[in-house]
PDB file of C-alpha atoms in Angstrom:
ATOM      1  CA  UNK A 159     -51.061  78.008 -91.908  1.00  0.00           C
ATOM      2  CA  UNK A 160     -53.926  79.267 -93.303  1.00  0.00           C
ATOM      3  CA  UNK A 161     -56.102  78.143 -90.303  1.00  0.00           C
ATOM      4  CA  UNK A 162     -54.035  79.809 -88.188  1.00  0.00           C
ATOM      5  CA  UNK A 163     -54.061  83.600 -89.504  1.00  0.00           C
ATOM      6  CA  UNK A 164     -58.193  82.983 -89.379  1.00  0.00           C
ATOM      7  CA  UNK A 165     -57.317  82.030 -85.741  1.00  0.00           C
ATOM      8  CA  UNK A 166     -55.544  85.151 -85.092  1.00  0.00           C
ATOM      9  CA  UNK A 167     -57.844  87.176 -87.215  1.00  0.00           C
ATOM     10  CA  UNK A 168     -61.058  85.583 -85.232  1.00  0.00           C
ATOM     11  CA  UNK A 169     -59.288  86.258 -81.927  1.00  0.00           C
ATOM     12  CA  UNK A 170     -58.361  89.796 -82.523  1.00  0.00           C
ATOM     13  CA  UNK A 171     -61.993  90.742 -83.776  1.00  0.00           C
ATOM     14  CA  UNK A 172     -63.517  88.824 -80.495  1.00  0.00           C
ATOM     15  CA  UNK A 173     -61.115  90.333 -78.329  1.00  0.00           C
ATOM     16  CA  UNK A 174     -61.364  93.956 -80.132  1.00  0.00           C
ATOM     17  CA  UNK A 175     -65.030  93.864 -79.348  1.00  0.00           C
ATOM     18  CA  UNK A 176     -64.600  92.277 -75.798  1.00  0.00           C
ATOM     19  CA  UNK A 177     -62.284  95.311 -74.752  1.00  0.00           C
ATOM     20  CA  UNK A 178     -64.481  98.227 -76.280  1.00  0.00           C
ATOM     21  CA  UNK A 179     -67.617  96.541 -74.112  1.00  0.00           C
ATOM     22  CA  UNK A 180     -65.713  97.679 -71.057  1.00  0.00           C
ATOM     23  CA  UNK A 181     -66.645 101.271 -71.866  1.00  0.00           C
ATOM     24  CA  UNK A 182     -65.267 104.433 -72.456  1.00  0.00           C
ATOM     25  CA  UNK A 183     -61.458 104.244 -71.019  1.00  0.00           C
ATOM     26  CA  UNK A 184     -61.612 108.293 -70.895  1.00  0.00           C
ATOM     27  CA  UNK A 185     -64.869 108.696 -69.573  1.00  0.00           C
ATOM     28  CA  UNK A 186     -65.202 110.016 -66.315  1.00  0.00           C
ATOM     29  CA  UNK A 187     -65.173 107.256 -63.568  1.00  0.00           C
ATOM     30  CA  UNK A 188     -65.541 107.818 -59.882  1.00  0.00           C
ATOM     31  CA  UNK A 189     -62.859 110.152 -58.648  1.00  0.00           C
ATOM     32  CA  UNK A 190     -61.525 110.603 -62.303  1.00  0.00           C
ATOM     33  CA  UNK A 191     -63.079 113.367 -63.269  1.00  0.00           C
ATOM     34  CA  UNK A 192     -62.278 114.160 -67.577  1.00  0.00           C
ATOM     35  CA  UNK A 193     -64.070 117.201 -69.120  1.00  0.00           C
ATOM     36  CA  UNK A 194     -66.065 115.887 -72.017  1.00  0.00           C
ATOM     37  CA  UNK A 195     -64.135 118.113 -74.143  1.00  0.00           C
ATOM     38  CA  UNK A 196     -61.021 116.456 -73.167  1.00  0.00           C
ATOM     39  CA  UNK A 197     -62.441 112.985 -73.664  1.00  0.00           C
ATOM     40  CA  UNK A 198     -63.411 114.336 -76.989  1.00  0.00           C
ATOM     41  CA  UNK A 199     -59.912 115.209 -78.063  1.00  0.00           C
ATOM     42  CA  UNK A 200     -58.682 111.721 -76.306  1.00  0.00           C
ATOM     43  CA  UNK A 201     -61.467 109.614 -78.353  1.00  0.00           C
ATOM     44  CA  UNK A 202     -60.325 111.076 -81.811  1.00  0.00           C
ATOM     45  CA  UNK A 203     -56.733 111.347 -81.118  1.00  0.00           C
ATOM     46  CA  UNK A 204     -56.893 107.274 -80.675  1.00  0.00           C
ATOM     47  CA  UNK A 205     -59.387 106.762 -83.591  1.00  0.00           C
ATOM     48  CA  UNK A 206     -62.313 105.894 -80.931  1.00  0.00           C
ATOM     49  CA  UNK A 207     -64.266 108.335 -82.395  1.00  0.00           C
ATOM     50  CA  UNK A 208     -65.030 106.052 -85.405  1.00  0.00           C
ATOM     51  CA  UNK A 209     -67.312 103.276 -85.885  1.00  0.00           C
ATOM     52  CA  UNK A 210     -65.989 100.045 -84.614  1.00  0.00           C
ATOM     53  CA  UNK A 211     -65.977  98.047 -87.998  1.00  0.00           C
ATOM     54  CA  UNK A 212     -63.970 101.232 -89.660  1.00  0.00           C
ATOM     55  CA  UNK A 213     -61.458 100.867 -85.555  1.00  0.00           C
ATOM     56  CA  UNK A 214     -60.914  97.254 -86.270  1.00  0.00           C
ATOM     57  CA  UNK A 215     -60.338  97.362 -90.048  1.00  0.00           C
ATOM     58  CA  UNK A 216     -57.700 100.297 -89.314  1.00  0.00           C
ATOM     59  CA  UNK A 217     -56.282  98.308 -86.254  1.00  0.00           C
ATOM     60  CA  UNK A 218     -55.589  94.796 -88.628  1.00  0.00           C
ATOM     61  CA  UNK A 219     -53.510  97.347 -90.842  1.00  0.00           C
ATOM     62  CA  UNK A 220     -51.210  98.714 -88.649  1.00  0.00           C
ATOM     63  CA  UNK A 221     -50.997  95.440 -86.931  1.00  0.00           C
ATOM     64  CA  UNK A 222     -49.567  93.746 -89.484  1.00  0.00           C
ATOM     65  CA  UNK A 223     -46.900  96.825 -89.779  1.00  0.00           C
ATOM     66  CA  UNK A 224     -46.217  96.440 -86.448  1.00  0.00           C
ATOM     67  CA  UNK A 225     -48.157  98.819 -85.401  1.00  0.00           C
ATOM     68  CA  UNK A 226     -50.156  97.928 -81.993  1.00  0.00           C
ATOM     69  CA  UNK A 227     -50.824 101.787 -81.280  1.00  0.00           C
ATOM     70  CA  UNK A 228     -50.620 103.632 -78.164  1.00  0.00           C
ATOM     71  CA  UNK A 229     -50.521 103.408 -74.759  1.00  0.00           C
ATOM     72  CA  UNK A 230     -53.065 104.686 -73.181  1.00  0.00           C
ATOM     73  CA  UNK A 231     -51.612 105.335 -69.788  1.00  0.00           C
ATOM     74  CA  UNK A 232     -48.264 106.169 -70.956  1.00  0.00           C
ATOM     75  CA  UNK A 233     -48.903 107.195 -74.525  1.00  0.00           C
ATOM     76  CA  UNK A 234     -45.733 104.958 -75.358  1.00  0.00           C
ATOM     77  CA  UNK A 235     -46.400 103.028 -78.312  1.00  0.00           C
ATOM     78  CA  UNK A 236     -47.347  99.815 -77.509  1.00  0.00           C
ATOM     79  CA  UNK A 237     -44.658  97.926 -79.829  1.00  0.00           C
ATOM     80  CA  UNK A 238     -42.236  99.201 -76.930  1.00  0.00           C
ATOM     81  CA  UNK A 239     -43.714  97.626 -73.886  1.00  0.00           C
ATOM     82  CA  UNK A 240     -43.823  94.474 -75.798  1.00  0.00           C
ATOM     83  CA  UNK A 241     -40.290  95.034 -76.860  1.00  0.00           C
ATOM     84  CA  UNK A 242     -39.389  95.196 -73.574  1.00  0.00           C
ATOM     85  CA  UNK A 243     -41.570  92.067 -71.979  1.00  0.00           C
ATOM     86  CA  UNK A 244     -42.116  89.376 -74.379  1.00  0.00           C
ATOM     87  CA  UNK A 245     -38.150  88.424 -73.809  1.00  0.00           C
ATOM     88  CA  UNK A 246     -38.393  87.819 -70.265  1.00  0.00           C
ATOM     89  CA  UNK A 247     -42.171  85.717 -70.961  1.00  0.00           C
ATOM     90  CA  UNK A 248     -39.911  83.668 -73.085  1.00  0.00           C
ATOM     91  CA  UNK A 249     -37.270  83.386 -71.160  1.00  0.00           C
ATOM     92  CA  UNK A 250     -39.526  82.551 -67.989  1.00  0.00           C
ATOM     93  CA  UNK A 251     -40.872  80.173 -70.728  1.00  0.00           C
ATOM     94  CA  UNK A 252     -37.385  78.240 -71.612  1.00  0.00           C
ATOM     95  CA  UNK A 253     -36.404  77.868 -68.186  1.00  0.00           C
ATOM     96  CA  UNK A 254     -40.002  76.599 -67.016  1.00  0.00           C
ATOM     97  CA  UNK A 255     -39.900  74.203 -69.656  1.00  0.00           C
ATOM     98  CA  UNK A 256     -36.496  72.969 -69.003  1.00  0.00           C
ATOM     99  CA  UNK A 257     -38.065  72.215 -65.403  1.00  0.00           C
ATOM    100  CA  UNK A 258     -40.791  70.718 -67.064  1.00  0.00           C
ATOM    101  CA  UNK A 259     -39.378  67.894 -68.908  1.00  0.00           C
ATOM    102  CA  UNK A 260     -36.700  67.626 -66.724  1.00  0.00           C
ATOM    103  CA  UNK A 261     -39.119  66.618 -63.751  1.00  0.00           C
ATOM    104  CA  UNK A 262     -42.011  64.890 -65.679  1.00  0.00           C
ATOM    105  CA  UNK A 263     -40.381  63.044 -68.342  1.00  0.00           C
ATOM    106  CA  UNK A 264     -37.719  61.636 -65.789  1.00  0.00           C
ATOM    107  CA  UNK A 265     -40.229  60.860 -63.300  1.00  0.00           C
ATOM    108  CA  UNK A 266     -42.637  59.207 -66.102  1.00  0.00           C
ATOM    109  CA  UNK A 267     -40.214  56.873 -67.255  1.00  0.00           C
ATOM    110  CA  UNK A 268     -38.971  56.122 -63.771  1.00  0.00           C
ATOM    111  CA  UNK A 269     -42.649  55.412 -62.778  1.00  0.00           C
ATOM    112  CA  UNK A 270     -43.039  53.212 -65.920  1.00  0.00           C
ATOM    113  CA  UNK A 271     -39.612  51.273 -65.864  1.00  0.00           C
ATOM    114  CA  UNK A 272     -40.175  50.182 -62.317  1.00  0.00           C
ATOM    115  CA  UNK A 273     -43.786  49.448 -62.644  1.00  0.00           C
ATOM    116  CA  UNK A 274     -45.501  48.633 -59.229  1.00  0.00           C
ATOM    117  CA  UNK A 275     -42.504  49.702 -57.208  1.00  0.00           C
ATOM    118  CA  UNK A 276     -41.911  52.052 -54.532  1.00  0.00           C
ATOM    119  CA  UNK A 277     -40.939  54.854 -57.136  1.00  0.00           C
ATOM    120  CA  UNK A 278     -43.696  54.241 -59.207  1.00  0.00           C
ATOM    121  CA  UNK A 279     -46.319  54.286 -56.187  1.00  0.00           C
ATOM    122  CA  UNK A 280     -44.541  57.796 -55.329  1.00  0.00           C
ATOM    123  CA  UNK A 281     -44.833  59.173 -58.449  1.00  0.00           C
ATOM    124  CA  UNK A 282     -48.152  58.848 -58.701  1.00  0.00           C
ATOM    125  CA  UNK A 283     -48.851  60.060 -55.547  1.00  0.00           C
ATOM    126  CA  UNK A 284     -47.219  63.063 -55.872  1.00  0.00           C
ATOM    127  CA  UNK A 285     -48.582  63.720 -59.475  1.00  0.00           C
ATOM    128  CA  UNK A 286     -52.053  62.854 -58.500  1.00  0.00           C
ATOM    129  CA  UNK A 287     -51.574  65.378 -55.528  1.00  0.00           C
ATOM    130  CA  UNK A 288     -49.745  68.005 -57.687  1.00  0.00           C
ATOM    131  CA  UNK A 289     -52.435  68.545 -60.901  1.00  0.00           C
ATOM    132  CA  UNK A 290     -54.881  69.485 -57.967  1.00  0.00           C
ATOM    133  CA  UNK A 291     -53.162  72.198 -56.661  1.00  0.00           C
ATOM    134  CA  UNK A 292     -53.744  75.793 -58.450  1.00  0.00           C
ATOM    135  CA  UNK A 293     -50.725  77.316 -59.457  1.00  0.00           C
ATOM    136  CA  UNK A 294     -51.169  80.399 -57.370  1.00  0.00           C
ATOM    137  CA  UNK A 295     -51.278  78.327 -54.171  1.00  0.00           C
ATOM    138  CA  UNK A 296     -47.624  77.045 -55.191  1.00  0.00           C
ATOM    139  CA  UNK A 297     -46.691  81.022 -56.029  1.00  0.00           C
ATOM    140  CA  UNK A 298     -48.024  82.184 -53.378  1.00  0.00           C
ATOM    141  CA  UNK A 299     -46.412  80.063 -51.036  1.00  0.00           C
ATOM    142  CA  UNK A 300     -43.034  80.311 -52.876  1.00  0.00           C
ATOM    143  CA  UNK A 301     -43.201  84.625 -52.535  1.00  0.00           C
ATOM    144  CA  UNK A 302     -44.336  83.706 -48.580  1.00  0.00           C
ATOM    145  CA  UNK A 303     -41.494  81.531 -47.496  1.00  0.00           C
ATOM    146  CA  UNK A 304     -38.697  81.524 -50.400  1.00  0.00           C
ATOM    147  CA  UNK A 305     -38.621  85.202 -51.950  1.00  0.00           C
ATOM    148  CA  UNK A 306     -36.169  87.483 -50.457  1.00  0.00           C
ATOM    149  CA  UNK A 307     -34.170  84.312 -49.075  1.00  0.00           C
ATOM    150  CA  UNK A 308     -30.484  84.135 -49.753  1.00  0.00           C
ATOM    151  CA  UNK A 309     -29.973  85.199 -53.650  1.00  0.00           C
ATOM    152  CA  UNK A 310     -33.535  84.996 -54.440  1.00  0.00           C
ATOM    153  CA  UNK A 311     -35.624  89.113 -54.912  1.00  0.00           C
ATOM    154  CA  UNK A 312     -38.095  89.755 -52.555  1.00  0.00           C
ATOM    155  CA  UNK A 313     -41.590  90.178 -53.726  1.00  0.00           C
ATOM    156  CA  UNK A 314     -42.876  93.070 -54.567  1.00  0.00           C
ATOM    157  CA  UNK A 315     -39.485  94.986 -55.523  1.00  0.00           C
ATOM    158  CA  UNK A 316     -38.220  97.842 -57.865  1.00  0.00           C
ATOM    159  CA  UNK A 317     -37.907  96.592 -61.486  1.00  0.00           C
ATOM    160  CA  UNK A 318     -34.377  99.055 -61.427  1.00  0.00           C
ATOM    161  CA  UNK A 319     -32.822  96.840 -58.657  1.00  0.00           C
ATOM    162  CA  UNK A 320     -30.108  94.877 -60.224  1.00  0.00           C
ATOM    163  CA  UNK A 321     -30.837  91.324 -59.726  1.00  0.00           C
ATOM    164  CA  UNK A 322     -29.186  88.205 -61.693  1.00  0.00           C
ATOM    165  CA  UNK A 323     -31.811  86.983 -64.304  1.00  0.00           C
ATOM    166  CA  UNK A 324     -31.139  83.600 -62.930  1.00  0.00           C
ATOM    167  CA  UNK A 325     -32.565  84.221 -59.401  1.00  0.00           C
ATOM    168  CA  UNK A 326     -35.188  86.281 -60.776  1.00  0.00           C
ATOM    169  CA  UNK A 327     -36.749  83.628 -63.133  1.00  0.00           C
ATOM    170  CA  UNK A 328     -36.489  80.596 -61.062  1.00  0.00           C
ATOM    171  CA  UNK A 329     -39.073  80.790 -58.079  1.00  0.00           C
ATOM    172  CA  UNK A 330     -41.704  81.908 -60.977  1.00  0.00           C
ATOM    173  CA  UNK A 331     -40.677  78.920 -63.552  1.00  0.00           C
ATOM    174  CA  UNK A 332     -40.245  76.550 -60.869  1.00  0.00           C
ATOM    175  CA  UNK A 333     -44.082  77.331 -60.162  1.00  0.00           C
ATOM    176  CA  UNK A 334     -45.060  77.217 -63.777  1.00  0.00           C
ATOM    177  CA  UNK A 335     -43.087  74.021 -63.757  1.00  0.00           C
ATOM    178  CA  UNK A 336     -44.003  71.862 -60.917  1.00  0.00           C
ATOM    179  CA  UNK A 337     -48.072  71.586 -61.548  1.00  0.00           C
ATOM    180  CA  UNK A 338     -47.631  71.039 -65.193  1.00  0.00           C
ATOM    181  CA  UNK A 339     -44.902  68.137 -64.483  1.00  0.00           C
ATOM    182  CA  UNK A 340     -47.597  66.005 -62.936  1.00  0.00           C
ATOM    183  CA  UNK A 341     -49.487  66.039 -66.134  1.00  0.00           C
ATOM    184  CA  UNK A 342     -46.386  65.128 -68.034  1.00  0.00           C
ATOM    185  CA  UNK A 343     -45.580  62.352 -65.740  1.00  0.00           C
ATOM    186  CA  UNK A 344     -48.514  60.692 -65.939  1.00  0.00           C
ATOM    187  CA  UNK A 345     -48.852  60.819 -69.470  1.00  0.00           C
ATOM    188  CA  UNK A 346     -45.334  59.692 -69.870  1.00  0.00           C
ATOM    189  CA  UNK A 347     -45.983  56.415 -67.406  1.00  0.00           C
ATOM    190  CA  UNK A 348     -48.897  56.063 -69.387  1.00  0.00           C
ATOM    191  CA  UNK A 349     -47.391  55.992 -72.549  1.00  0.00           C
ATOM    192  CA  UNK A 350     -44.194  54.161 -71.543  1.00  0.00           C
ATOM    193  CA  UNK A 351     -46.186  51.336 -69.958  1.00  0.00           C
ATOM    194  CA  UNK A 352     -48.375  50.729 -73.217  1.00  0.00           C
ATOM    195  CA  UNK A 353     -44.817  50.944 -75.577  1.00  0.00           C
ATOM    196  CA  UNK A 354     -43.335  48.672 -73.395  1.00  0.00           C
ATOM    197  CA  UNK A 355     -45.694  45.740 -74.762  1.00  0.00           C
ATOM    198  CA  UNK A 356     -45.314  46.376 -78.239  1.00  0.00           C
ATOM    199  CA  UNK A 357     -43.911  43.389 -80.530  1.00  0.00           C
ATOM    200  CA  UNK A 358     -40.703  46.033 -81.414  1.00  0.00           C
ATOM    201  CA  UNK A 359     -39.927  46.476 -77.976  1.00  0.00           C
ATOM    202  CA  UNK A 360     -39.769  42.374 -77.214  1.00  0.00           C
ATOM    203  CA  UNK A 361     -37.622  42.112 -80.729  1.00  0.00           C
ATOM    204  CA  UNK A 362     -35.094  44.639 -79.385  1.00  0.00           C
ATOM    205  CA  UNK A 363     -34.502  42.673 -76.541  1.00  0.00           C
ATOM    206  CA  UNK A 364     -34.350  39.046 -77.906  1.00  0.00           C
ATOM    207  CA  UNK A 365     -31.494  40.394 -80.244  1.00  0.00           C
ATOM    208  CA  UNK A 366     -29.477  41.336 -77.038  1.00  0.00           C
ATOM    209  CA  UNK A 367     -29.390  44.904 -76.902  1.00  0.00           C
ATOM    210  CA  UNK A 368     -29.296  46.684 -73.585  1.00  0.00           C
ATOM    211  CA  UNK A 369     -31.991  47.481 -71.413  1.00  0.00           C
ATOM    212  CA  UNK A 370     -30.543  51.344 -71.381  1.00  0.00           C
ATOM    213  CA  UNK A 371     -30.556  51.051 -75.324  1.00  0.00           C
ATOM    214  CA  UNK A 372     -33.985  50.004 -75.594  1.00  0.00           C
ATOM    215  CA  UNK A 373     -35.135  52.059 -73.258  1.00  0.00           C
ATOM    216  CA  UNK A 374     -33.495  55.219 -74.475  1.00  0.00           C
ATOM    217  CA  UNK A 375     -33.233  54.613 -78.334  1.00  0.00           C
ATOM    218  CA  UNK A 376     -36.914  52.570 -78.637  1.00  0.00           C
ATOM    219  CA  UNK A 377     -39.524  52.718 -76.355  1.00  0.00           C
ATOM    220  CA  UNK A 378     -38.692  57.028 -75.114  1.00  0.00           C
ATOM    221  CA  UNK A 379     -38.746  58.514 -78.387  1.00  0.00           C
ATOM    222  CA  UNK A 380     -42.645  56.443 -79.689  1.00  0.00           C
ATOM    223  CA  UNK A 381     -43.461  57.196 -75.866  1.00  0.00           C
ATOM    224  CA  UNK A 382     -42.748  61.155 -75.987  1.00  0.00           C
ATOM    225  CA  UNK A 383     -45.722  61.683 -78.964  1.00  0.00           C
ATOM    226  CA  UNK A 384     -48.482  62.653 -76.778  1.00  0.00           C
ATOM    227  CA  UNK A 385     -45.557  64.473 -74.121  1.00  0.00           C
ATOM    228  CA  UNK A 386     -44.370  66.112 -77.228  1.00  0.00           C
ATOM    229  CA  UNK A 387     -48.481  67.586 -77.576  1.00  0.00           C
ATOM    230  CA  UNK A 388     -49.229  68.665 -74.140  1.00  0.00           C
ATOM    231  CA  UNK A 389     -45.674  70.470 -73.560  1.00  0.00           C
ATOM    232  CA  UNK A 390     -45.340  71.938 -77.232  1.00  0.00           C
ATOM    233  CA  UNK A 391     -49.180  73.829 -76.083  1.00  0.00           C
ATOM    234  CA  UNK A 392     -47.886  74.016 -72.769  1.00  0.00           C
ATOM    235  CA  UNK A 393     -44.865  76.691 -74.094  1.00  0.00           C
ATOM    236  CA  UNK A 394     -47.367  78.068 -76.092  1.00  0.00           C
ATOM    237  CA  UNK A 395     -49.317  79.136 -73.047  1.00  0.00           C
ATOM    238  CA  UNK A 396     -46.156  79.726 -71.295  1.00  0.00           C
ATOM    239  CA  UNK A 397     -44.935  82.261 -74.290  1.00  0.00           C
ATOM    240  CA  UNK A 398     -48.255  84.059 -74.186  1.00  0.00           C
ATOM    241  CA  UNK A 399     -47.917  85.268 -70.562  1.00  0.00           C
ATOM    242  CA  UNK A 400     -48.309  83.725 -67.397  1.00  0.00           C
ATOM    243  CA  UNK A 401     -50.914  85.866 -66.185  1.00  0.00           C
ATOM    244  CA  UNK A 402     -51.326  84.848 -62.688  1.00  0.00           C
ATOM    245  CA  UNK A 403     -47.363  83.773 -61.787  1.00  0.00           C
ATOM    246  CA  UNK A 404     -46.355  86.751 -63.284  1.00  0.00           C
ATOM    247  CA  UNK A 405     -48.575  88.938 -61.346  1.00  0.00           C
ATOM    248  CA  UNK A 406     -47.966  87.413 -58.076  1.00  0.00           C
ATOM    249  CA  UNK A 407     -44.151  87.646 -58.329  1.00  0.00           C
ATOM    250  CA  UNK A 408     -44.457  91.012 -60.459  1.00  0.00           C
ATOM    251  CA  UNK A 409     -42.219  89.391 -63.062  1.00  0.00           C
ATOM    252  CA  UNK A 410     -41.935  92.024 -66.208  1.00  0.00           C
ATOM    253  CA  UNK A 411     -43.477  89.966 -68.341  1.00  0.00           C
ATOM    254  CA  UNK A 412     -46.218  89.721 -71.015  1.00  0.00           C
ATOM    255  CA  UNK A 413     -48.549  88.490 -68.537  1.00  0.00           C
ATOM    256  CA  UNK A 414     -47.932  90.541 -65.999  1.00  0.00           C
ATOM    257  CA  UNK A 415     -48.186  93.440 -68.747  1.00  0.00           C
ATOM    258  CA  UNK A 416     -51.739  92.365 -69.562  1.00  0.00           C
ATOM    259  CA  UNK A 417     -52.772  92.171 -65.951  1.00  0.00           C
ATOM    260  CA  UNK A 418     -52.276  95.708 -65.225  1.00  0.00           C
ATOM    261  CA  UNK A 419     -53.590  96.527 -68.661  1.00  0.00           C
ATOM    262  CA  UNK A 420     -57.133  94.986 -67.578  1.00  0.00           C
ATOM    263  CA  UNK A 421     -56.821  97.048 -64.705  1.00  0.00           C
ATOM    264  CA  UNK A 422     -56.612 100.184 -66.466  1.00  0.00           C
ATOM    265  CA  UNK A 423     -58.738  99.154 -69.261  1.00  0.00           C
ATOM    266  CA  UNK A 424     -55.855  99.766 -71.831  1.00  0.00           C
ATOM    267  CA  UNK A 425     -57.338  98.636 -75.200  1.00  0.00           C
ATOM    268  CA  UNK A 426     -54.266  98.761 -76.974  1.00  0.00           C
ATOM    269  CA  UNK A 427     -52.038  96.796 -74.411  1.00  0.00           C
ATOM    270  CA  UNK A 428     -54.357  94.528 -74.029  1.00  0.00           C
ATOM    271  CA  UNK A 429     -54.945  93.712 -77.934  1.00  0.00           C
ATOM    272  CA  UNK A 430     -51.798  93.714 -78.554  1.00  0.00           C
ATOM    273  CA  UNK A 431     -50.687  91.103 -75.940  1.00  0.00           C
ATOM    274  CA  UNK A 432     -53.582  88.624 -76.769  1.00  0.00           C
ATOM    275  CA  UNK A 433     -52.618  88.847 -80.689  1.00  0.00           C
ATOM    276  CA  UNK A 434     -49.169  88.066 -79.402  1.00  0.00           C
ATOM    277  CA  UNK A 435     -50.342  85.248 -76.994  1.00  0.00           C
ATOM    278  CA  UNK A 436     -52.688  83.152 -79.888  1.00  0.00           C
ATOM    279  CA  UNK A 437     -49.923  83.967 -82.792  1.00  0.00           C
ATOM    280  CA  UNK A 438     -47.196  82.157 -80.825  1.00  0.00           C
ATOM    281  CA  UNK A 439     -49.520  79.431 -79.457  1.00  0.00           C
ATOM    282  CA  UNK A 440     -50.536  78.729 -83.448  1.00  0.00           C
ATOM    283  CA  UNK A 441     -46.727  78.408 -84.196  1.00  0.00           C
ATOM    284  CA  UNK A 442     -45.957  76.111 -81.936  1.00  0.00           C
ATOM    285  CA  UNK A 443     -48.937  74.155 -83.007  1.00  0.00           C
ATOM    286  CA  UNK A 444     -47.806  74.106 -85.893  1.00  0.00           C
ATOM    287  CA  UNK A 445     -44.338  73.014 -84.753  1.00  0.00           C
ATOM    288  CA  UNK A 446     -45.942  70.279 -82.402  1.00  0.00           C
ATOM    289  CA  UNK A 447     -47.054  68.843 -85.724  1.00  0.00           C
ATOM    290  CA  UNK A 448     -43.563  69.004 -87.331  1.00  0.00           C
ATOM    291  CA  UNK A 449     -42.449  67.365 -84.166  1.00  0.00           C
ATOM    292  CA  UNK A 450     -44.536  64.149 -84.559  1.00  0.00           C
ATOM    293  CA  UNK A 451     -43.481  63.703 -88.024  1.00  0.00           C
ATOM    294  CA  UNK A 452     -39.901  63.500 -86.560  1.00  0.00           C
ATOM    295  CA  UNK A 453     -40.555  61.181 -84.181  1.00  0.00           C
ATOM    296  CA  UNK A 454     -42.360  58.793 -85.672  1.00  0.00           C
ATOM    297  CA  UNK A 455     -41.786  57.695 -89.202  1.00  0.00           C
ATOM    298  CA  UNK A 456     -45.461  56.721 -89.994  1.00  0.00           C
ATOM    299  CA  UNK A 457     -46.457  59.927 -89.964  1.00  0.00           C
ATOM    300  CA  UNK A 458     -43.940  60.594 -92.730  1.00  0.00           C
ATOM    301  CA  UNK A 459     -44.728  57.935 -94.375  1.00  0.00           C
ATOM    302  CA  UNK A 460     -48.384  58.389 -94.304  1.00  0.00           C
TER     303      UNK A 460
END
């Protein structure tokens, strides 16, 4: 625990000074044109008039009240727009990672149980063939061919059109989903094959019990240890934003929040949404390690 709030302490101070190197966000740029004594009154009214150790010692205050500022753009306070996108990241999170194990475990242990078949050979194909495609390849072919088909929105489309939240988070976890399940596969063959050889595995099955049993009670739950690592990040990532799914199917998300922040060079909405993004990805670090003690009783006993 302690590492982790001098992970999200680190990360805000790199990413505080990261944003403030992009310049002055009311400065006059191209065909923006700001009197400097409206800048002036911009710079002060958001504290940017101060030195940046005093900006940053001010901004871990109010962040720990809560308090991510203002929008710059909107002058909303920033607490709002996450309010009103960090549920659907997590949702888009849930369902991608119901898609995830769903696909990858079930194909790993197919793969593994039928060693050298057919399956297996297919699986590894199409896992080998999947972790080399970028994600916004998939996306972009699912918004080409898929969006605006039957039940599913089209892409782009008006945030106030009533649409299911079903439809509306499938094509995007689906895509999140499907590149990640090759990893998963092939790290649950791997694993599966190796627990398969163990001495406990061979007692289980000279007492009698059923291949489902020892598959399913035995060799899955030692097997899922290093599944249970990659995914548990995996969500963490997922929870953080999706920055490039969300953007190319506009999802109101996190992600897609801190793409058009960037855009705009919005300091605040982009501080807050990375202090968001490495705060949930150290809790469910953390929780990955609670995990493993529940799945394998060394662990608790060591």
């Amino acid at each position: 625990m302690l590492q982790g709030i001098l992970v999200v302490v680190v990360t805000a101070f790199l990413i505080f000074i990261a944003t403030f190197s992009l310049g002055d966000p009311f400065a006059s740029t191209g065909e923006k044109v700001v009197p400097p004594e409206v800048a002036a009154i911009n710079r002060a009214k958001f504290g940017l008039d101060q030195p940046l150790p005093v900006q940053f010692v001010n901004y871990l205050g109010n962040m720990v009240t809560g308090d991510f500022g203002l929008d710059f753009d909107q002058r909303r306070p920033v607490s709002q727009l996450l309010a009103e996108t960090v549920p659907n990241t997590i949702l888009l999170a849930v369902v991608a990672l119901l898609f995830l194990v769903l696909f990858g475990v079930t194909a790993g242990v197919i793969a593994a149980v039928r060693r050298y078949s057919f399956w297996d050979v297919f699986v590894t194909v199409v896992s080998t063939i999947g972790i080399g495609v970028p994600v916004f390849v998939v996306a972009i072919f699912l918004v080409a061919n898929v969006s605006g088909v039957g039940p599913f929105p089209p892409v782009p489309r008006s945030f106030l059109e009533e649409v299911p939240w079903y439809w509306d988070v499938i094509l995007p976890a689906f895509t999140l989903a499907i590149i990640e399940s090759a990893f998963v596969a092939r790290l649950m063959r791997g694993s599966m094959l190796e627990v398969l050889q163990a001495d406990y595995i061979r007692t289980a099955r000279a007492k009698g019990l059923s291949e489902r049993t020892v598959i399913g009670r035995h060799a899955m739950r030692t097997s899922l240890l290093p599944v249970v690592t990659f995914v548990g990040l995996t969500l963490g990532t997922y929870i953080g934003g999706a920055i490039v799914t969300e953007t190319v199917f506009q999802y109101n998300g996190a992600g897609f929040l801190l793409a058009r922040a960037i855009t705009n060079n919005n300091a605040p909405v982009i501080m807050a949404v990375v202090v968001y993004s490495v705060v949930a990805y150290v809790l469910l670090s953390m929780l990955v390690d609670i995990l493993y003690a529940y799945l394998d009783p060394r662990i608790r006993l060591s």
